[in-house]
C-alpha cells in the first residue's frame, strides 16, 4: 500500500470527488482542490466567511450580552473557519460553509472566477450540504426553525418549517426524486414528503406514531421508512411514504436507553436494529418480525476465525511495512472494556494515544455500529462493551435477496433453517479501541474492510484473497478465503483516527486531528485486484 505525504486539514473536511479525480481539503477558511493522481493543487479559494449585514447587526446588538452571543460576533478567529464542505454529485461545484457566521459560498471547478454566496440571515445556520441533484444547497437554520433549499439554477429558495433534527431526521430516495423530512408541528411528530424534481412541492404530509422521534432511515428501495423513538423507549415503526404504519417492533422486556443503530440490508428485505443491550435484531420485510437475534458473544466458539493484532509490531517495524494478524484458535474469551482498563499498560505502544479513550468506549455500553457490506453478504458489528473488537457475521440471505416476491415468501418460511441464519464468521481484535471501521464502497470489492484505532497504522481484512499455491495445500477452503493485515503509516506523529474510502474503493483518506494522508492499494501485475498488497 502506497501512502502520500502528510497534509494539513481542518475539522476532518477532506473528501474525494465523486469521480475520484480530485481531492477537496479545507484549511481554516480556505478550500483546496488537489489532483488525486499527483496531489498537486489544481484550485484554491479563500472563502469569505464575514457575516451578513443582518448577522453582524444582531451580533453587534448582543455584544454586551451572554457569551453565546459574543461568540456569534466572531470574536474568536476560529469562528470564521469553514465548518461544512462538499462536492456536488457531478464534481462541477464545491461548497464551503461557516455555520458561526451563517454564510455558504459555492465555487465552480471549471471556472475559478465564478462564485455564489448564500447568507442565512437572522435565523442562523447549523448545517449546509448538497442535494443529490448537485444544483441545490440545503441549509438548516438554528433552533429547528426551517430548512431552506437554494437552487443555483433559478436562484429561488424553498422553505420548509420546523425540521426536528438537522443531522439525521431526513433522507432522499435513491433515485433522488423524493425528499422526506421529519417535522415537529403543534408538539407532534410529522413527516413531509416533497418532490425534489418539482421545486420541492409538498406531496404528502402525515403524523408519525412516535412521541419523540430520534431518527429516520429510508430503505434502499424507497418504499419503507424506519422511524424510532428517543432514548426513553425501545420502539421502531415501519411507515410507507403514503403514511401507513405496516410494522412495529419492540423487544420484550424493553432493555431501556432506546435504539442505538439501524441498518438496512442493500436489498431492502431486512433491517438490523441494535440498542444498549448488545443484541442485534434482524427484521424481515414480510411481517417485520425478527427472524434472528444476534447476541454479543463473551466466549467465541469453535468454527470462528479469530485474528489478533500482534503485540509490539509497530516497534518491530518502526511504523513501516505490514504484518499479518495472529491467528487464535477458539474457544476464546473476548476482552471487555473493564478488563482492558485494568490491564492497560502505563506506557502506550509506539504511535498510539496515551489517553486510551475513543468515541466507542466513551459511549458506555451497547452496540455502537452495525453495517452491511455493499453486497449484503456480511454484517459488521461493534460494541462499546468490547471496544477493541470487530465482529463480522455471514449473512446467507444475500443469495436470495435478488429473487422476486413469490420466492421471497418461501425464503421467509425457511428462514429458521441453520443454513439461512446469520452466524459469526470472524473476529478482529486490536490493542487499541476501534475508532472507525468502513466497508469498501466498490461492489466488486464488497468483501474488503478497513479499520483504524487511533494509532500509526491501518488494518485491512478481506475475504477475497486467493493465495498462490505451489504444491498441495494444507489449508481448508475457509482459511484460504480471508486475510487480515496490519499496515504501518510511514509518518512521524500521525495517529489515524478516522478513515474515508474513495468512491472507487481503490484508496482511502486517513485522518488525524489536524492532518491527513491518503493510502492507495498497489496491485501487482497480473493480479487484477486480487489480494491485499502493502
Coordinates of N, CA and C in Angstrom, one line a residue, residues 30-33 41-46 92 106-116:
X30 N -10.0 28.3 3.9 CA -9.6 28.1 2.6 C -10.0 26.7 2.1
X31 N -10.5 26.7 0.8 CA -10.8 25.4 0.1 C -9.6 25.1 -0.8
X32 N -9.1 23.9 -0.8 CA -8.0 23.5 -1.6 C -8.4 22.2 -2.4
X33 N -8.3 22.3 -3.7 CA -8.5 21.1 -4.6 C -7.2 20.6 -5.1
X41 N -1.9 21.0 -6.4 CA -3.0 21.9 -6.2 C -3.5 22.3 -7.5
X42 N -4.8 22.1 -7.8 CA -5.5 22.5 -9.0 C -6.3 23.8 -8.8
X43 N -6.9 23.9 -7.7 CA -7.7 25.1 -7.4 C -7.5 25.5 -5.9
X44 N -7.7 26.7 -5.6 CA -7.7 27.1 -4.2 C -8.6 28.4 -4.1
X45 N -9.5 28.4 -3.1 CA -10.4 29.6 -2.9 C -10.3 30.0 -1.5
X46 N -10.3 31.3 -1.3 CA -10.4 31.9 0.1 C -11.9 32.2 0.3
X92 N -18.8 19.3 -10.4 CA -18.7 20.6 -11.0 C -18.6 21.7 -10.0
X106 N -20.2 29.0 -2.8 CA -20.2 28.0 -3.8 C -19.3 28.4 -4.9
X107 N -18.4 27.4 -5.3 CA -17.5 27.7 -6.4 C -17.6 26.7 -7.5
X108 N -17.1 27.1 -8.7 CA -17.2 26.2 -9.8 C -15.8 25.7 -10.2
X109 N -15.7 24.4 -10.4 CA -14.3 23.8 -10.6 C -13.8 24.3 -11.9
X110 N -14.6 24.4 -13.0 CA -14.1 24.7 -14.3 C -13.9 26.2 -14.5
X111 N -14.5 27.0 -13.6 CA -14.4 28.4 -13.8 C -14.0 29.0 -12.4
X112 N -12.7 29.4 -12.3 CA -12.2 29.8 -11.0 C -12.7 31.1 -10.5
X113 N -13.3 31.9 -11.5 CA -13.8 33.2 -11.1 C -15.3 33.2 -10.7
X114 N -16.0 32.1 -11.1 CA -17.4 32.0 -10.8 C -17.6 31.7 -9.3
X115 N -18.6 32.4 -8.6 CA -18.9 32.0 -7.2 C -20.3 32.5 -6.9
X116 N -20.8 31.9 -5.9 CA -22.1 32.3 -5.4 C -22.1 32.4 -3.8

